[in-house]
Amino acid sequence: MILKSNSLSARLQKEITRQADKLLAPKKLQKTFTYYNYHVDNKEEMSALSYLVERSQQEGNDFIFLPSIRQRCYDLNESCHSFAFDIIFSKVQQQLSGMPMMKVWGAEKEVSDVSSEDIPSFISPSSYITQIGDYLLNLPQQLEPFATQNNPSLELALKEGKLPYTDILENETLSHVTDTTVYWLDAVARGTILTYVENVMKIPNLSDYAARQLIEDIEYLFNILEALEISPGQKLKQIVLLLKATSMEFEQIAVDHQVLEDITIGIAKIRNINL
């Protein structure tokens, strides 16, 4: 629809430009046996027409005829992008929605601090994060067919569409991406990171031993994001930093590494550390 609306605008511009000389000719030249401009006596309509032609000629291909129709086409495209993204992202949301209430976060072990060398090194990533990781790794293959189709309408719709999480992430502006697969994958990955951070902060209580499990889960996601060449962002890195800190050094590490205040307060709360 965007392609057709642009094509219609171009045809209208071409036709009005072609008729401009005749429509705006001096009044004495407009009264002939073959042609008569019935708008010539209406100064308001002639003024509007003159302004339209002048703008069309000045702006060239940048001038948009019927802007309301064009905007409706773009709005519909935005809605389609949002709907498609929600379907793709639902898998991630489904895995993360129940994550804060997992029983593992309250699990206890006779370990004085999360950074103790006595903690076993064979802790495996949780099922929820491995499923998310597998999904993200397989996503490029699922998106590839849409990026390789020889379809100008689809290509334009994908180019003009806007996805959630692509404006800004932790003060990192997303530059223009021409590769559709990269653009969609980046949006899903960024959405995963932000949603993960939000759900970590919803954990009601995190034992020292369970903190090691959460570190394992987050670092597993780091490996997935690295494979996809996507930065995990500042907040997730800071969460891991504070999860690894002992209760005694927690506050000092937060200050030394300039950890964001909301992250410091949130992690201190779920680890039951008094600041």
Short mmCIF file of C-alpha atoms in Angstrom, two decimals:
data_model
loop_
_atom_site.label_atom_id
_atom_site.label_comp_id
_atom_site.label_asym_id
_atom_site.label_seq_id
_atom_site.Cartn_x
_atom_site.Cartn_y
_atom_site.Cartn_z
CA MET A 1 0.00 0.00 0.00
CA ILE A 2 2.89 2.37 0.69
CA LEU A 3 4.29 1.68 -2.76
CA LYS A 4 0.90 2.28 -4.37
CA SER A 5 0.30 5.50 -2.43
CA ASN A 6 3.74 6.77 -3.47
CA SER A 7 2.99 5.82 -7.06
CA LEU A 8 -0.35 7.64 -6.93
CA SER A 9 1.33 10.74 -5.50
CA ALA A 10 3.93 10.67 -8.29
CA ARG A 11 1.23 10.35 -10.98
CA LEU A 12 -0.77 13.22 -9.49
CA GLN A 13 2.32 15.40 -9.36
CA LYS A 14 3.17 14.61 -12.96
CA GLU A 15 -0.36 15.29 -14.21
CA ILE A 16 -0.78 18.57 -12.27
CA THR A 17 2.61 19.76 -13.44
CA ARG A 18 1.62 18.92 -17.01
CA GLN A 19 -1.62 20.86 -16.70
CA ALA A 20 -0.13 23.76 -14.75
CA ASP A 21 0.52 26.04 -17.71
CA LYS A 22 -3.00 25.55 -19.02
CA LEU A 23 -4.75 25.85 -15.65
CA LEU A 24 -2.89 28.98 -14.61
CA ALA A 25 -2.78 30.70 -18.02
CA PRO A 26 -3.99 34.30 -18.24
CA LYS A 27 -7.76 34.61 -18.18
CA LYS A 28 -8.06 35.88 -21.76
CA LEU A 29 -6.34 32.74 -23.06
CA GLN A 30 -8.57 30.34 -21.16
CA LYS A 31 -11.82 31.03 -23.01
CA THR A 32 -11.66 29.04 -26.21
CA PHE A 33 -14.00 26.70 -28.07
CA THR A 34 -12.03 23.67 -26.85
CA TYR A 35 -11.19 24.59 -23.28
CA TYR A 36 -12.49 26.75 -20.47
CA ASN A 37 -11.18 26.82 -16.92
CA TYR A 38 -14.29 27.13 -14.78
CA HIS A 39 -12.16 27.91 -11.71
CA VAL A 40 -10.70 31.07 -13.21
CA ASP A 41 -13.37 33.27 -11.64
CA ASN A 42 -12.88 31.75 -8.18
CA LYS A 43 -9.88 33.58 -6.73
CA GLU A 44 -9.70 31.34 -3.63
CA GLU A 45 -9.53 28.13 -5.64
CA MET A 46 -7.10 29.58 -8.16
CA SER A 47 -4.86 30.80 -5.34
CA ALA A 48 -4.90 27.36 -3.72
CA LEU A 49 -4.14 25.72 -7.06
CA SER A 50 -1.30 28.12 -7.73
CA TYR A 51 0.19 27.42 -4.30
CA LEU A 52 -0.10 23.66 -4.84
CA VAL A 53 1.65 23.81 -8.20
CA GLU A 54 4.35 26.12 -6.83
CA ARG A 55 5.09 23.79 -3.91
CA SER A 56 5.08 20.76 -6.19
CA GLN A 57 7.60 22.38 -8.51
CA GLN A 58 9.82 23.61 -5.68
CA GLU A 59 9.91 20.37 -3.65
CA GLY A 60 9.95 18.00 -6.60
CA ASN A 61 9.86 14.33 -5.57
CA ASP A 62 9.77 15.30 -1.90
CA PHE A 63 6.31 16.83 -2.22
CA ILE A 64 3.51 14.55 -1.03
CA PHE A 65 0.03 14.68 -2.49
CA LEU A 66 -2.84 13.35 -0.36
CA PRO A 67 -0.70 13.27 2.82
CA SER A 68 -3.55 11.91 4.97
CA ILE A 69 -3.89 8.83 2.76
CA ARG A 70 -0.14 8.31 2.77
CA GLN A 71 -0.07 8.62 6.56
CA ARG A 72 -2.83 6.02 6.92
CA CYS A 73 -0.74 3.62 4.84
CA TYR A 74 2.28 4.23 7.09
CA ASP A 75 0.15 3.84 10.22
CA LEU A 76 -1.16 0.52 8.93
CA ASN A 77 2.40 -0.58 8.21
CA GLU A 78 3.39 0.36 11.76
CA SER A 79 0.50 -1.68 13.15
CA CYS A 80 1.52 -4.69 11.05
CA HIS A 81 5.11 -4.39 12.28
CA SER A 82 3.95 -4.14 15.88
CA PHE A 83 1.67 -7.15 15.49
CA ALA A 84 4.41 -9.25 13.86
CA PHE A 85 6.92 -8.24 16.52
CA ASP A 86 4.51 -9.15 19.33
CA ILE A 87 4.12 -12.64 17.83
CA ILE A 88 7.88 -13.13 17.49
CA PHE A 89 8.62 -11.70 20.94
CA SER A 90 5.87 -13.67 22.69
CA LYS A 91 8.21 -16.67 23.00
CA VAL A 92 10.67 -14.60 25.01
CA GLN A 93 7.96 -13.03 27.14
CA GLN A 94 6.48 -16.41 27.88
CA GLN A 95 9.81 -17.69 29.22
CA LEU A 96 10.53 -14.57 31.27
CA SER A 97 7.06 -13.97 32.70
CA GLY A 98 7.38 -16.69 35.35
CA MET A 99 11.09 -16.25 35.92
CA PRO A 100 10.89 -13.95 39.02
CA MET A 101 8.84 -16.50 40.98
CA MET A 102 11.02 -19.55 40.29
CA LYS A 103 11.69 -21.53 43.48
CA VAL A 104 15.39 -21.73 42.73
CA TRP A 105 15.91 -18.11 43.79
CA GLY A 106 15.19 -19.02 47.39
CA ALA A 107 17.44 -22.08 47.38
CA GLU A 108 19.97 -22.13 50.22
CA LYS A 109 23.44 -23.63 50.41
CA GLU A 110 26.00 -23.41 53.16
CA VAL A 111 27.98 -20.74 51.42
CA SER A 112 28.94 -17.52 53.18
CA ASP A 113 29.15 -15.35 50.08
CA VAL A 114 28.25 -15.73 46.44
CA SER A 115 31.86 -15.15 45.40
CA SER A 116 33.23 -17.95 47.60
CA GLU A 117 35.59 -20.40 45.96
CA ASP A 118 33.65 -23.26 47.55
CA ILE A 119 30.70 -22.72 45.18
CA PRO A 120 30.64 -25.52 42.63
CA SER A 121 31.59 -24.53 39.11
CA PHE A 122 29.28 -27.01 37.41
CA ILE A 123 26.07 -25.01 37.80
CA SER A 124 24.23 -25.13 34.49
CA PRO A 125 22.09 -22.38 32.96
CA SER A 126 18.40 -22.61 33.78
CA SER A 127 15.93 -23.99 31.26
CA TYR A 128 14.19 -20.65 30.68
CA ILE A 129 17.37 -18.92 29.54
CA THR A 130 18.63 -21.80 27.38
CA GLN A 131 15.28 -21.85 25.56
CA ILE A 132 15.53 -18.10 24.98
CA GLY A 133 19.11 -18.55 23.77
CA ASP A 134 18.15 -21.28 21.31
CA TYR A 135 15.28 -19.14 20.06
CA LEU A 136 17.51 -16.11 19.45
CA LEU A 137 20.14 -18.19 17.67
CA ASN A 138 17.53 -19.68 15.32
CA LEU A 139 15.79 -16.37 14.66
CA PRO A 140 18.10 -15.17 11.83
CA GLN A 141 17.32 -18.32 9.85
CA GLN A 142 13.59 -17.75 10.32
CA LEU A 143 13.83 -14.10 9.27
CA GLU A 144 16.09 -14.66 6.28
CA PRO A 145 13.32 -15.60 3.77
CA PHE A 146 11.62 -12.23 4.29
CA ALA A 147 14.86 -10.37 3.60
CA THR A 148 15.72 -12.24 0.41
CA GLN A 149 12.38 -12.04 -1.42
CA ASN A 150 12.37 -10.08 -4.67
CA ASN A 151 9.30 -8.11 -3.64
CA PRO A 152 9.54 -4.29 -3.88
CA SER A 153 6.36 -3.75 -1.85
CA LEU A 154 7.57 -5.96 1.01
CA GLU A 155 11.03 -4.43 0.82
CA LEU A 156 9.62 -0.90 1.17
CA ALA A 157 7.25 -1.93 3.97
CA LEU A 158 10.11 -3.49 5.94
CA LYS A 159 12.33 -0.49 5.31
CA GLU A 160 9.73 2.04 6.48
CA GLY A 161 8.45 -0.01 9.42
CA LYS A 162 9.50 0.82 12.96
CA LEU A 163 10.03 -1.80 15.66
CA PRO A 164 9.96 -1.51 19.46
CA TYR A 165 13.25 -1.16 21.34
CA THR A 166 15.12 0.26 18.33
CA ASP A 167 15.17 3.95 19.26
CA ILE A 168 17.49 3.85 22.22
CA LEU A 169 18.86 1.33 24.68
CA GLU A 170 20.76 2.57 27.70
CA ASN A 171 21.87 5.75 25.91
CA GLU A 172 23.06 3.77 22.88
CA THR A 173 21.42 5.04 19.71
CA LEU A 174 20.68 2.45 17.04
CA SER A 175 22.12 3.51 13.73
CA HIS A 176 20.21 2.91 10.51
CA VAL A 177 20.31 -0.73 9.54
CA THR A 178 19.70 -1.71 5.93
CA ASP A 179 19.73 -5.46 6.58
CA THR A 180 16.19 -6.46 7.57
CA THR A 181 17.33 -9.58 9.41
CA VAL A 182 19.83 -7.61 11.50
CA TYR A 183 17.23 -4.92 12.25
CA TRP A 184 14.60 -7.40 13.49
CA LEU A 185 17.11 -9.52 15.38
CA ASP A 186 18.49 -6.43 17.09
CA ALA A 187 14.99 -5.36 18.14
CA VAL A 188 14.13 -8.78 19.59
CA ALA A 189 17.50 -9.05 21.37
CA ARG A 190 17.21 -5.56 22.85
CA GLY A 191 13.68 -6.32 23.96
CA THR A 192 14.94 -9.51 25.59
CA ILE A 193 17.64 -7.61 27.48
CA LEU A 194 15.29 -4.93 28.80
CA THR A 195 12.58 -7.42 29.72
CA TYR A 196 15.15 -9.62 31.45
CA VAL A 197 16.40 -6.67 33.53
CA GLU A 198 12.83 -5.82 34.52
CA ASN A 199 12.12 -9.38 35.62
CA VAL A 200 15.37 -9.74 37.57
CA MET A 201 14.25 -6.74 39.60
CA LYS A 202 10.96 -8.50 40.36
CA ILE A 203 12.63 -11.44 42.14
CA PRO A 204 11.28 -11.22 45.72
CA ASN A 205 14.30 -12.78 47.43
CA LEU A 206 17.64 -14.05 46.16
CA SER A 207 19.81 -16.26 48.35
CA ASP A 208 23.58 -16.11 47.99
CA TYR A 209 23.65 -19.55 46.40
CA ALA A 210 20.79 -18.69 44.04
CA ALA A 211 22.66 -15.55 43.01
CA ARG A 212 25.31 -17.83 41.51
CA GLN A 213 22.60 -19.48 39.44
CA LEU A 214 21.37 -16.11 38.21
CA ILE A 215 24.92 -15.12 37.30
CA GLU A 216 25.24 -18.32 35.28
CA ASP A 217 21.97 -17.57 33.49
CA ILE A 218 22.91 -13.99 32.63
CA GLU A 219 26.41 -14.92 31.47
CA TYR A 220 24.87 -17.60 29.27
CA LEU A 221 22.79 -14.86 27.64
CA PHE A 222 25.97 -12.81 27.26
CA ASN A 223 27.48 -15.65 25.22
CA ILE A 224 24.40 -15.83 23.01
CA LEU A 225 24.43 -12.08 22.41
CA GLU A 226 28.15 -12.18 21.64
CA ALA A 227 27.51 -14.85 19.02
CA LEU A 228 24.89 -12.57 17.49
CA GLU A 229 27.26 -9.56 17.73
CA ILE A 230 24.88 -7.64 20.00
CA SER A 231 25.93 -5.73 23.11
CA PRO A 232 24.21 -6.81 26.35
CA GLY A 233 23.97 -3.19 27.47
CA GLN A 234 25.04 -1.40 30.61
CA LYS A 235 22.32 -2.50 33.05
CA LEU A 236 22.74 -6.24 32.61
CA LYS A 237 26.51 -5.95 33.05
CA GLN A 238 26.03 -3.95 36.23
CA ILE A 239 23.59 -6.54 37.58
CA VAL A 240 26.20 -9.27 37.19
CA LEU A 241 28.81 -7.05 38.84
CA LEU A 242 26.64 -6.58 41.93
CA LEU A 243 25.58 -10.23 42.04
CA LYS A 244 29.23 -11.24 42.23
CA ALA A 245 30.00 -8.75 45.00
CA THR A 246 30.07 -9.93 48.59
CA SER A 247 27.70 -8.25 51.01
CA MET A 248 30.63 -6.43 52.61
CA GLU A 249 31.98 -4.95 49.38
CA PHE A 250 28.64 -4.47 47.63
CA GLU A 251 28.20 -0.75 48.27
CA GLN A 252 31.81 0.16 47.52
CA ILE A 253 31.76 -1.73 44.22
CA ALA A 254 28.55 0.05 43.24
CA VAL A 255 30.24 3.41 43.90
CA ASP A 256 33.56 2.53 42.25
CA HIS A 257 31.89 1.30 39.04
CA GLN A 258 29.26 4.07 38.99
CA VAL A 259 26.42 1.57 38.95
CA LEU A 260 23.05 3.12 38.17
CA GLU A 261 21.07 3.95 41.30
CA ASP A 262 18.02 1.90 40.33
CA ILE A 263 20.21 -1.15 39.69
CA THR A 264 22.05 -0.73 43.00
CA ILE A 265 18.84 -0.37 45.00
CA GLY A 266 17.10 -3.19 43.15
CA ILE A 267 19.87 -5.77 43.53
CA ALA A 268 20.49 -4.79 47.16
CA LYS A 269 16.78 -5.35 47.85
CA ILE A 270 16.53 -8.81 46.32
CA ARG A 271 19.80 -9.86 48.04
CA ASN A 272 18.64 -8.43 51.36
CA ILE A 273 21.64 -6.12 51.64
CA ASN A 274 21.20 -2.95 53.66
CA LEU A 275 22.76 0.10 52.07
#
